Short mmCIF file of C-alpha atoms and ligand atoms in Angstrom, two decimals:
data_model
loop_
_atom_site.label_atom_id
_atom_site.label_comp_id
_atom_site.label_asym_id
_atom_site.label_seq_id
_atom_site.Cartn_x
_atom_site.Cartn_y
_atom_site.Cartn_z
CA MET L 1 13.55 0.01 -22.55
CA GLU L 2 16.68 1.42 -22.82
CA ASN L 3 15.86 4.53 -25.36
CA ALA L 4 13.95 5.12 -21.53
CA PHE L 5 16.91 4.51 -19.41
CA PHE L 6 19.36 6.57 -21.56
CA HIS L 7 17.28 9.92 -21.20
CA PHE L 8 17.61 9.55 -17.11
CA LEU L 9 21.59 10.81 -15.59
CA THR L 10 22.07 7.73 -14.68
CA GLU L 11 26.25 6.13 -13.82
CA GLY L 12 27.29 3.76 -16.75
CA LYS L 13 25.61 1.99 -19.31
CA PRO L 14 22.73 -0.65 -19.01
CA VAL L 15 24.33 -3.91 -19.32
CA SER L 16 21.67 -6.23 -18.16
CA CYS L 17 17.72 -5.51 -17.34
CA ALA L 18 14.86 -7.86 -15.32
CA ASP L 19 11.67 -7.97 -15.07
CA PHE L 20 12.03 -7.28 -10.72
CA GLY L 21 8.87 -7.02 -8.02
CA HIS L 22 5.63 -8.09 -7.64
CA GLY L 23 4.12 -5.04 -7.16
CA HIS L 24 0.09 -4.56 -9.20
CA ILE L 25 0.26 -1.70 -10.99
CA ASN L 26 3.78 -0.02 -12.51
CA ASP L 27 6.18 -2.06 -15.14
CA THR L 28 9.15 -2.16 -12.54
CA PHE L 29 13.10 -2.88 -14.29
CA LEU L 30 16.02 -3.75 -12.38
CA ILE L 31 19.10 -2.21 -13.96
CA GLN L 32 22.12 -2.68 -13.88
CA THR L 33 25.58 -1.25 -15.22
CA ASP L 34 29.19 -1.29 -16.43
CA ARG L 35 30.26 1.00 -13.55
CA GLY L 36 28.82 -1.55 -10.58
CA LYS L 37 25.21 0.78 -10.31
CA SER L 38 22.07 -0.28 -10.14
CA TYR L 39 18.51 1.28 -10.55
CA ILE L 40 15.36 0.62 -10.63
CA LEU L 41 13.65 1.72 -14.08
CA GLN L 42 9.35 2.36 -13.24
CA GLN L 43 6.89 2.70 -16.06
CA ILE L 44 4.01 4.72 -14.74
CA ASN L 45 0.81 2.91 -14.76
CA THR L 46 -1.31 5.85 -16.47
CA HIS L 47 -4.53 4.02 -16.77
CA VAL L 48 -4.31 3.87 -12.78
CA PHE L 49 -2.81 7.17 -12.06
CA ARG L 50 -4.45 9.43 -14.55
CA TYR L 51 -1.86 12.48 -14.02
CA PRO L 52 1.55 11.19 -13.57
CA GLU L 53 3.13 14.43 -13.71
CA LYS L 54 1.68 15.86 -10.43
CA LEU L 55 1.91 12.70 -8.87
CA MET L 56 5.83 12.54 -9.90
CA ASP L 57 5.96 16.19 -8.01
CA ASN L 58 3.76 14.03 -5.10
CA VAL L 59 6.53 11.66 -4.66
CA VAL L 60 9.34 13.44 -5.22
CA ALA L 61 8.16 16.16 -2.91
CA VAL L 62 7.29 13.10 -0.08
CA SER L 63 10.65 11.74 -0.33
CA GLY L 64 12.93 14.92 -0.47
CA HIS L 65 10.57 15.60 3.06
CA ILE L 66 11.58 12.28 4.33
CA ARG L 67 14.74 12.48 3.56
CA LYS L 68 15.64 15.96 5.12
CA LYS L 69 13.86 14.42 8.45
CA SER L 70 15.41 10.86 9.15
CA HIS L 71 19.27 10.59 9.13
CA ASP L 72 19.15 6.93 9.92
CA ARG L 73 16.98 5.49 6.99
CA SER L 74 16.89 5.51 2.93
CA SER L 75 14.10 7.56 0.96
CA LEU L 76 13.70 6.75 -2.36
CA ASN L 77 16.26 8.49 -4.89
CA PHE L 78 15.14 9.62 -8.14
CA ILE L 79 17.20 10.44 -10.68
CA ARG L 80 16.53 13.38 -13.09
CA THR L 81 16.74 13.27 -17.13
CA ASP L 82 18.49 15.30 -19.10
CA GLU L 83 15.14 17.26 -19.43
CA ASP L 84 15.85 18.16 -15.98
CA ARG L 85 12.40 16.41 -15.18
CA TYR L 86 11.71 13.20 -12.27
CA PHE L 87 10.39 11.36 -15.66
CA HIS L 88 10.74 10.76 -19.50
CA VAL L 89 7.88 10.81 -21.88
CA ASP L 90 8.67 8.43 -24.98
CA GLU L 91 7.89 8.62 -28.79
CA THR L 92 4.54 6.01 -28.02
CA GLY L 93 3.39 8.75 -24.59
CA ARG L 94 4.24 5.79 -22.19
CA TYR L 95 5.80 7.38 -18.17
CA TRP L 96 9.24 6.44 -17.13
CA ARG L 97 10.15 7.38 -13.99
CA CYS L 98 14.19 6.16 -12.52
CA TYR L 99 15.40 5.73 -9.00
CA GLU L 100 18.63 4.57 -7.15
CA PHE L 101 18.17 0.46 -5.81
CA ILE L 102 18.30 0.21 -2.91
CA PRO L 103 19.62 -3.45 -2.02
CA GLY L 104 17.02 -4.93 0.59
CA LEU L 105 14.06 -7.50 1.31
CA CYS L 106 10.80 -7.45 0.21
CA LEU L 107 8.32 -9.47 1.90
CA GLU L 108 5.43 -10.77 0.82
CA LYS L 109 4.78 -12.93 4.21
CA PRO L 110 6.73 -11.95 7.32
CA GLU L 111 9.81 -14.78 8.24
CA THR L 112 9.70 -13.93 11.49
CA ASP L 113 7.68 -11.88 14.19
CA ALA L 114 10.56 -8.95 14.04
CA ASP L 115 10.15 -8.84 10.65
CA LEU L 116 6.47 -8.07 11.05
CA TYR L 117 7.18 -6.00 14.14
CA GLU L 118 9.85 -3.66 11.43
CA CYS L 119 7.56 -3.11 9.25
CA ALA L 120 5.66 -1.63 11.82
CA VAL L 121 7.63 0.83 13.06
CA ALA L 122 8.72 1.91 9.04
CA PHE L 123 4.22 2.53 8.53
CA GLY L 124 4.43 4.32 11.70
CA SER L 125 7.19 6.30 11.58
CA PHE L 126 6.49 6.74 8.33
CA GLN L 127 3.31 9.00 9.50
CA GLU L 128 4.90 10.41 11.96
CA LEU L 129 7.58 11.81 9.55
CA LEU L 130 4.91 13.28 7.42
CA SER L 131 3.20 14.63 10.38
CA ASP L 132 4.18 17.49 9.26
CA PHE L 133 3.80 17.61 5.46
CA PRO L 134 1.94 20.03 3.92
CA ALA L 135 -1.24 17.77 2.98
CA GLU L 136 -2.67 20.94 0.88
CA ASN L 137 0.52 21.03 -1.62
CA LEU L 138 -0.57 17.07 -2.31
CA PHE L 139 -2.11 15.91 -5.39
CA GLU L 140 -5.22 13.06 -4.95
CA THR L 141 -3.68 10.96 -6.97
CA ILE L 142 -6.69 8.72 -7.25
CA PRO L 143 -9.76 10.35 -6.18
CA GLU L 144 -11.86 8.91 -3.28
CA PHE L 145 -8.76 5.88 -3.11
CA HIS L 146 -9.86 3.87 0.34
CA ASN L 147 -13.84 5.78 -0.10
CA THR L 148 -15.48 2.41 1.04
CA PRO L 149 -19.05 3.11 0.32
CA SER L 150 -18.09 3.92 -3.14
CA ARG L 151 -16.09 0.79 -3.75
CA ILE L 152 -18.94 -1.02 -2.75
CA LEU L 153 -21.00 0.81 -5.22
CA ALA L 154 -18.58 0.19 -7.78
CA LEU L 155 -18.71 -3.29 -6.98
CA ARG L 156 -22.74 -3.35 -7.23
CA CYS L 157 -22.56 -1.42 -10.44
CA ALA L 158 -20.41 -3.93 -12.10
CA ALA L 159 -22.37 -7.09 -10.70
CA ASP L 160 -25.72 -4.86 -12.14
CA ARG L 161 -23.58 -4.63 -15.94
CA ASP L 162 -22.17 -7.39 -15.49
CA LEU L 163 -20.62 -7.21 -19.07
CA PHE L 164 -18.56 -10.09 -18.71
CA GLY L 165 -20.92 -12.66 -17.35
CA ARG L 166 -19.71 -13.68 -14.30
CA SER L 167 -22.15 -12.00 -11.52
CA SER L 168 -24.30 -15.18 -11.89
CA GLY L 169 -20.95 -17.22 -10.53
CA VAL L 170 -20.52 -14.57 -7.28
CA LYS L 171 -23.36 -14.53 -6.40
CA GLU L 172 -22.60 -15.42 -2.85
CA GLU L 173 -19.27 -13.06 -2.64
CA LEU L 174 -21.38 -10.66 -3.17
CA GLU L 175 -23.90 -10.33 -1.48
CA TYR L 176 -21.01 -11.24 1.71
CA ILE L 177 -19.28 -7.67 0.52
CA LEU L 178 -22.97 -5.93 0.53
CA SER L 179 -23.56 -7.33 4.02
CA LEU L 180 -20.24 -5.72 5.41
CA GLU L 181 -21.68 -2.29 3.60
CA PRO L 182 -22.71 -0.70 7.27
CA THR L 183 -19.98 -1.75 9.75
CA VAL L 184 -17.38 -1.04 7.05
CA SER L 185 -18.62 2.60 5.89
CA MET L 186 -18.22 3.50 9.19
CA ILE L 187 -14.71 4.98 8.40
CA ARG L 188 -16.16 7.18 6.26
CA ARG L 189 -18.64 9.05 7.98
CA LEU L 190 -16.13 9.55 11.22
CA LEU L 191 -14.16 11.20 8.62
CA GLU L 192 -16.83 13.37 7.32
CA SER L 193 -18.01 14.18 10.46
CA GLU L 194 -14.10 15.01 11.70
CA GLU L 195 -14.57 12.66 14.46
CA ILE L 196 -11.32 11.32 13.35
CA PRO L 197 -8.48 13.23 11.22
CA LEU L 198 -7.36 13.45 8.15
CA ARG L 199 -4.05 12.79 7.72
CA VAL L 200 -1.10 12.94 5.42
CA THR L 201 -0.78 8.81 5.15
CA HIS L 202 0.52 6.20 3.02
CA ASN L 203 -2.66 4.17 1.85
CA ASP L 204 -0.44 1.69 -0.06
CA THR L 205 0.82 0.25 3.45
CA LYS L 206 1.35 -3.78 1.98
CA LEU L 207 4.33 -5.74 3.11
CA ASN L 208 6.29 -5.39 0.52
CA ASN L 209 6.29 -2.30 -0.20
CA VAL L 210 8.82 -2.00 2.98
CA LEU L 211 12.44 -2.52 2.50
CA LEU L 212 14.53 -4.55 5.09
CA ASP L 213 17.71 -4.53 5.52
CA PRO L 214 19.17 -8.24 4.63
CA VAL L 215 21.57 -8.66 7.10
CA THR L 216 20.37 -6.65 10.43
CA ARG L 217 16.57 -7.76 8.95
CA LYS L 218 15.99 -3.36 10.02
CA ALA L 219 13.48 -1.40 7.92
CA LEU L 220 15.59 0.53 5.60
CA CYS L 221 13.15 2.53 3.35
CA VAL L 222 9.32 2.32 2.91
CA LEU L 223 8.36 2.00 -0.92
CA ASP L 224 5.79 2.92 -3.70
CA LEU L 225 4.47 6.79 -2.58
CA ASP L 226 1.99 6.76 -5.14
CA THR L 227 -0.80 6.96 -3.46
CA VAL L 228 0.74 8.90 -0.35
CA MET L 229 -2.45 11.42 0.42
CA PRO L 230 -4.50 13.33 2.67
CA GLY L 231 -6.36 9.82 4.31
CA SER L 232 -6.21 7.89 7.21
CA VAL L 233 -4.50 6.51 9.49
CA LEU L 234 -6.78 3.33 9.73
CA PHE L 235 -6.24 2.72 6.15
CA ASP L 236 -2.51 2.52 6.90
CA PHE L 237 -2.93 0.37 10.25
CA GLY L 238 -5.60 -1.20 8.89
CA ASP L 239 -4.13 -2.82 5.08
CA ALA L 240 -0.52 -3.13 6.62
CA VAL L 241 -2.41 -6.30 8.96
CA ARG L 242 -4.09 -7.28 6.25
CA SER L 243 -1.40 -8.08 4.23
CA GLY L 244 1.21 -9.11 7.18
CA ALA L 245 -1.12 -10.72 9.72
CA SER L 246 -2.62 -13.38 7.78
CA THR L 247 -2.16 -17.08 8.02
CA SER L 248 -2.31 -16.95 4.01
CA ALA L 249 -0.98 -15.07 1.12
CA GLU L 250 -2.89 -12.42 -0.66
CA ASP L 251 -4.36 -14.73 -3.26
CA ALA L 252 -4.30 -18.03 -1.17
CA ARG L 253 -6.65 -21.05 -2.70
CA ASP L 254 -7.00 -23.40 0.29
CA LEU L 255 -9.54 -21.20 2.34
CA SER L 256 -9.60 -22.89 5.23
CA GLN L 257 -6.29 -21.66 6.08
CA ILE L 258 -7.12 -18.37 5.47
CA GLY L 259 -7.55 -16.35 8.61
CA LEU L 260 -5.45 -13.15 11.13
CA ASP L 261 -2.67 -14.81 12.87
CA LEU L 262 -3.93 -12.92 16.45
CA HIS L 263 -0.39 -13.13 16.68
CA LEU L 264 0.92 -11.53 14.33
CA PHE L 265 -1.97 -8.51 14.54
CA GLU L 266 -0.25 -8.10 18.25
CA THR L 267 3.41 -7.79 17.13
CA TYR L 268 2.15 -5.57 14.45
CA THR L 269 -0.03 -3.36 16.35
CA GLU L 270 2.94 -3.33 19.41
CA GLY L 271 5.88 -2.49 16.83
CA PHE L 272 3.13 0.69 15.44
CA LEU L 273 1.75 1.56 18.69
CA SER L 274 5.54 1.96 19.55
CA SER L 275 6.58 4.03 16.22
CA CYS L 276 3.30 6.36 16.20
CA HIS L 277 2.43 8.60 19.52
CA SER L 278 0.25 11.09 17.57
CA LEU L 279 -3.30 9.23 17.24
CA THR L 280 -6.76 10.08 18.81
CA GLY L 281 -8.57 7.97 21.51
CA LYS L 282 -11.35 7.35 18.27
CA GLU L 283 -8.43 6.53 16.13
CA VAL L 284 -7.51 4.12 18.58
CA GLU L 285 -10.59 2.51 19.50
CA ASN L 286 -11.51 2.39 15.48
CA LEU L 287 -8.20 0.41 15.11
CA PRO L 288 -9.57 -2.95 14.69
CA LEU L 289 -12.30 -1.58 12.46
CA GLY L 290 -9.72 -0.66 9.90
CA ALA L 291 -8.55 -3.93 9.51
CA LEU L 292 -11.90 -5.32 8.28
CA THR L 293 -12.36 -2.41 6.10
CA MET L 294 -9.38 -2.33 4.26
CA THR L 295 -10.04 -6.44 3.74
CA ALA L 296 -13.39 -5.55 2.65
CA GLU L 297 -12.58 -3.14 0.03
CA LEU L 298 -9.88 -4.87 -1.05
CA ALA L 299 -12.62 -8.17 -1.51
CA ALA L 300 -15.01 -5.40 -3.21
CA ARG L 301 -12.37 -3.77 -5.29
CA PHE L 302 -10.80 -7.55 -6.46
CA LEU L 303 -14.31 -8.57 -7.49
CA THR L 304 -14.71 -5.63 -9.48
CA ASP L 305 -12.05 -6.28 -11.39
CA TYR L 306 -13.16 -9.43 -12.00
CA LEU L 307 -16.62 -8.24 -12.79
CA GLU L 308 -14.85 -5.79 -15.40
CA GLY L 309 -12.28 -8.25 -16.81
CA ASP L 310 -9.05 -7.93 -15.42
CA HIS L 311 -8.23 -4.23 -16.87
CA TYR L 312 -6.51 -2.61 -13.26
CA PHE L 313 -4.85 -5.16 -10.80
CA LYS L 314 -2.02 -6.89 -13.04
CA THR L 315 -2.79 -11.01 -13.25
CA ASP L 316 -1.16 -14.41 -13.63
CA TYR L 317 -3.95 -16.58 -14.62
CA PRO L 318 -7.44 -16.32 -16.38
CA ASP L 319 -9.58 -15.85 -12.10
CA HIS L 320 -6.97 -14.64 -9.95
CA ASN L 321 -9.01 -12.02 -9.31
CA LEU L 322 -12.13 -13.60 -8.37
CA VAL L 323 -9.05 -15.86 -6.33
CA ARG L 324 -8.16 -12.91 -4.20
CA ALA L 325 -11.37 -11.71 -3.81
CA ARG L 326 -12.23 -14.96 -1.95
CA ALA L 327 -9.23 -14.97 -0.31
CA GLN L 328 -10.00 -11.54 1.12
CA ILE L 329 -13.92 -12.57 2.07
CA ARG L 330 -12.69 -15.36 3.82
CA LEU L 331 -9.87 -13.05 6.13
CA ALA L 332 -12.52 -10.57 6.25
CA GLN L 333 -14.85 -12.72 7.99
CA ASP L 334 -12.33 -14.31 9.87
CA MET L 335 -11.52 -10.43 11.94
CA SER L 336 -15.43 -10.10 11.76
CA GLU L 337 -15.26 -13.00 14.40
CA LYS L 338 -12.07 -11.56 16.29
CA MET L 339 -13.08 -8.16 16.57
CA ASP L 340 -12.72 -8.21 20.24
CA LYS L 341 -10.12 -9.68 20.93
CA MET L 342 -8.59 -7.70 18.06
CA THR L 343 -9.96 -5.12 20.20
CA ALA L 344 -8.90 -6.25 23.98
CA ILE L 345 -4.95 -6.82 22.10
CA VAL L 346 -5.40 -3.01 20.81
CA ASP L 347 -6.06 -1.09 24.44
CA ASP L 348 -4.01 -3.93 26.22
CA HIS L 349 -0.81 -2.14 23.93
CA PHE L 350 -2.22 1.77 23.88
CA ASN L 351 -2.45 1.73 27.71
CA ARG L 352 1.14 -0.05 28.07
CA GLN L 353 2.20 2.92 25.79
CA LYS L 354 1.26 5.49 27.81
CA SER L 355 2.38 3.92 30.86
CA LYS L 356 5.80 4.05 29.18
CA LEU L 357 5.36 7.52 28.22
CA GLN L 358 4.34 8.70 31.32
CA GLU L 359 7.81 7.29 32.95
CA PHE L 360 9.65 8.74 30.52
CA THR L 361 7.93 12.57 30.95
CA GLY L 362 7.55 11.83 34.53
P1 ADP U 1 3.81 -1.11 -7.55
O1 ADP U 1 3.12 -0.69 -7.68
O2 ADP U 1 3.21 -2.01 -9.01
O3 ADP U 1 3.80 -2.33 -6.93
P2 ADP U 1 6.21 -0.11 -6.37
O4 ADP U 1 6.98 0.71 -6.57
O5 ADP U 1 5.89 -1.09 -5.16
O6 ADP U 1 5.72 -0.68 -7.24
O7 ADP U 1 7.38 -1.47 -6.95
C1 ADP U 1 7.28 -2.71 -7.04
C2 ADP U 1 8.61 -3.23 -6.18
O8 ADP U 1 9.20 -3.10 -6.60
C3 ADP U 1 9.16 -3.19 -4.90
O9 ADP U 1 7.48 -3.69 -4.52
C4 ADP U 1 10.26 -3.54 -4.64
O10 ADP U 1 10.25 -4.83 -4.75
C5 ADP U 1 10.50 -3.06 -5.56
N1 ADP U 1 11.37 -1.85 -5.11
C6 ADP U 1 10.82 -0.71 -6.12
N2 ADP U 1 11.94 0.72 -5.78
C7 ADP U 1 12.84 -0.55 -5.23
C8 ADP U 1 13.54 0.39 -4.73
N3 ADP U 1 14.60 2.04 -5.11
N4 ADP U 1 14.69 -0.71 -4.62
C9 ADP U 1 14.96 -1.81 -4.56
N5 ADP U 1 13.38 -1.84 -4.77
C10 ADP U 1 12.53 -1.86 -5.25
C1 GN1 U 2 -1.71 -2.72 -5.35
O1 GN1 U 2 0.70 -1.61 -6.37
P1 GN1 U 2 0.80 -2.56 -5.08
O2 GN1 U 2 0.91 -3.89 -5.76
O3 GN1 U 2 1.85 -2.56 -4.10
C2 GN1 U 2 -3.20 -1.63 -5.24
C3 GN1 U 2 -3.46 -1.05 -3.80
C4 GN1 U 2 -4.11 -2.36 -2.93
C5 GN1 U 2 -2.89 -4.25 -3.42
C6 GN1 U 2 -3.05 -5.57 -3.43
C7 GN1 U 2 -2.26 1.82 -6.47
O4 GN1 U 2 -0.93 -2.16 -4.26
O5 GN1 U 2 -4.35 -0.55 -3.25
O6 GN1 U 2 -4.25 -3.17 -1.68
O7 GN1 U 2 -2.36 -4.16 -4.76
N1 GN1 U 2 -2.45 -0.14 -4.89
C8 GN1 U 2 -3.38 0.57 -6.15
O8 GN1 U 2 -2.04 -6.43 -2.89
O9 GN1 U 2 -3.94 0.60 -6.36
MG1 MG U 3 4.54 -2.22 -4.57
#
């Protein structure tokens, strides 16, 4: 790791290095140098991202676009190597990248409503900032990433193959996810029929992918640009609601405590709609479905990984993916029951936002 770090044109010699953050995909380290500088060094997960060089072209272009357009916000600052590239390949073929550390807070759960509101504004503004980014310049880093029907098909196949003998223990979970298929395949259909537009979206809007200023608690930067690709705004809204407006952690075990907190849902909706103004009526109408779809899709992905022997997501203990899948299923069940309430909240805030804009423009 130290060898890899030496290839980046950083200031000073490393004096400490520690595991950092709670991402499920890449290996992330915080490095401090004798010149008082701090850097993030990451080993890119090449099982997940098959074309790391093209991935780096994406993230460098996206962060450059954001830097140019937003003066008041930080953006990821990638460091070049001695070979004048933004990644280093070591002698064992591992890919490394390095960027400046931005001191801030990455929350697993919002500590206050204001934290969640700030994250919503950050993701809503991110969407607006990328509205003029040329989608054709983006490489699809994970093909069909949010193709929900194909995620459910993959689950079905993993259960049939049953390579690890785990299928018999997850019959109920499987049945529930399959029962949601017609509903959660609708966003895919809406995209295919062009009833909703393809946009450049983040696609991984988990709360801990936003950095907040520890003092002002204002959003500093949106992180984890690896999955910025053409997608639907419903994915970004939905995944943030899934991770930020749940009553419990993503891997909570006590299912009786898991549900959608409607107050947090309202907070997120208000923040998102206040910063993202270009949504079509059809998109707004389907925001609640975005939340349900992303939650069911992730339940399917966690369960698939469990059935396939846990090769995709990092896990902390043997049945971690199963625990995560069950938690997402419980959250999806609660969201299904609260669809009407979510819709009423979205309508209310959309109308309020519209009146505000009308007042503003006379
Ligand atoms: P993963 O794909 O594994 O989630 P991320 O790029 O999200 O990887 O990084 C993992 C964690 O590392 C983030 O959640 C955040 O806590 C921290 N992190 C990443 N980049 C920075 C940065 N430039 N400054 C501060 N913290 C960072
Ligand atoms: C992964 O990389 P990270 O930890 O921010 C995953 C997301 C999931 C999330 C669930 C590239 O996000 O899709 O929603 O875990 N990222 C990728 O916690 O698969
Ligand atoms: Mg992340």
